[in-house]
Amino acid sequence: MEKDPQRFQEIIEEIRTAEGVLWAFPLFSLLVSSQYKRFIELIRERNAVGAFQSRYAAVLSTSINFYDKTAHGYIRAISEDLGMKYLGFYSANMNDLMKAGERGRLELFAEQLVDITNRAAARMYNPLNHRPVSLPLQPAKRPVSIAGKKIVVLTDVQPHQRHLQAMINRFTDSMDGEIAVYNLYDLDVKGSCLGCLRCGFEYRCAYTGKDGFTDFYNSKVKTTDVIVIAGAVVDRQLSWKWRQFFDGSFFNCHTLSLVGKQIAFLVSGPLSQLPELRQVYEDWMEIQQCNLVGFVSDEADCAGALEESLDTLAARLIRLADSCYVRPQTFLGKAGMKIFRDDIWGGLRIVFRADHKSYRRLGLYDFPQRRVGRRILVRLGWFITGLSGIRKRFPGLIMAQTVLPFQKVLRQA
Ligand SMILES: Cc1cc2nc3c(=O)[nH]c(=O)nc-3n(C[C@H](O)[C@H](O)[C@H](O)COP(=O)(O)O)c2cc1C
């Protein structure tokens, strides 16, 4: 569609004569695929917003329900920005169509879309208002030594993105040592992820040998201590080029490829108004068991404040890389990992054999049923607390008994 403007225009004309649009897509990398994102970007680039205005919008995604919520939020926000009337979403697990009950549920959803009592929801995402600091930024006065650490800046910066370029310059300037800066547009990438799943057996992408992406990722990204991701907001997320990078990194399948790395984001755009942009990357970095040190955007009060944030970020990245700190996972990382664990063990391993081997090796199949000692203890506890004498005294005992095991650790501290 991008290379064939006439085809793109035909599609836009169809939308213009339609009452609604069903945004239907398979979930890719916590959002939509790079190709889908590119289509959304083209709507504004080719002045086609009018075709969407006042049309109804609904979302239908297929996935393994791993962060489907972030993708739905993104499409809802995009629809609202296009002036569409949002009706709702349907999140199908990729196997749901095989189940009669789920097919019935999907039919009910379809009925709701054409039900005249179903009114469009009130707008949920406010329009964005980006006010970047005034340039220029000054060079750093006291650069911090990188102390032998490997630091990589990945960016999709374009010549017109002056703020992003200024942030990258100041950031690299605030570090004393060699920092590799790679522009995603300069990488040898033949195309976006096809979702062909050929990588599942031994992490070999359909493009491996045909372009340089997997080599780049293996040799430059996986081997570094610190990764800085520098991008500008295009609509409400980083650009399609970043999507292509993350979709492309799926050649690692569900195997963790960034464990222990320090990560930071330099963002040009209204980041403070885009909690879901942050969430996509916070989720992803937690799953990857790396340390997301922070986001810095060009929304600072003044150039001096931005310069200070960039200097502080640089110093913290080095300090934390030195101490190998990775902050504990929250619900985001823990819950996501359980989906991977269960789905891979429960069936996906037929396709994702490499994941299965890696999960076994790394002990990621940590099913509670397998902890035999603990299971015996739980059974015993279950039996004892069920005894009528204990049951009566249980509420009085519970607090003291809960902290008892910790007291030993605290005494030793
Ligand atoms: C590159 C790539 C990234 C994916 N990322 C996600 C994801 O973040 N969350 C999720 O639930 N499923 C993810 N999936 C699984 C797809 O959503 C799933 O394969 C798709 O919905 C199946 O639809 P299809 O049969 O039409 O391909 C990913 C698949 C690929 C190939």
XYZ file of C-alpha atoms and ligand atoms in Angstrom, residues 26-31 62-67 94 193 195 197 247 250, ligand 1:
49
model
C -2.856 -10.210 15.199
C -1.030 -8.787 18.194
C 2.656 -8.252 17.563
C 5.137 -7.191 20.261
C 2.491 -5.836 22.670
C 0.932 -3.701 19.940
C -6.034 -12.387 17.905
C -3.237 -13.170 20.309
C -2.155 -15.292 23.225
C -3.592 -12.480 25.423
C -0.135 -11.238 26.209
C -0.615 -7.466 26.559
C -5.634 -17.402 18.689
C 8.481 -9.794 10.419
C 4.931 -13.992 11.425
C 7.350 -18.703 12.912
C 8.901 -7.497 15.671
C 11.007 -12.033 17.619
C 6.460 -11.132 15.896
C 5.327 -11.624 16.717
C 5.009 -10.967 17.888
C 3.943 -11.378 18.663
N 3.644 -10.697 19.776
C 2.585 -11.051 20.528
C 2.243 -10.315 21.701
O 2.902 -9.345 22.086
N 1.165 -10.713 22.410
C 0.412 -11.807 22.038
O -0.538 -12.112 22.740
N 0.701 -12.506 20.921
C 1.766 -12.166 20.169
N 2.071 -12.877 19.045
C 1.211 -13.999 18.664
C 0.236 -13.578 17.573
O -0.620 -12.581 18.044
C -0.558 -14.793 17.116
O 0.340 -15.619 16.488
C -1.615 -14.376 16.144
O -2.632 -13.698 16.802
C -2.188 -15.583 15.465
O -2.930 -15.101 14.407
P -2.704 -15.656 12.934
O -3.011 -17.117 13.045
O -3.628 -14.873 12.119
O -1.252 -15.391 12.639
C 3.172 -12.515 18.270
C 3.501 -13.189 17.096
C 4.565 -12.765 16.331
C 4.891 -13.500 15.081
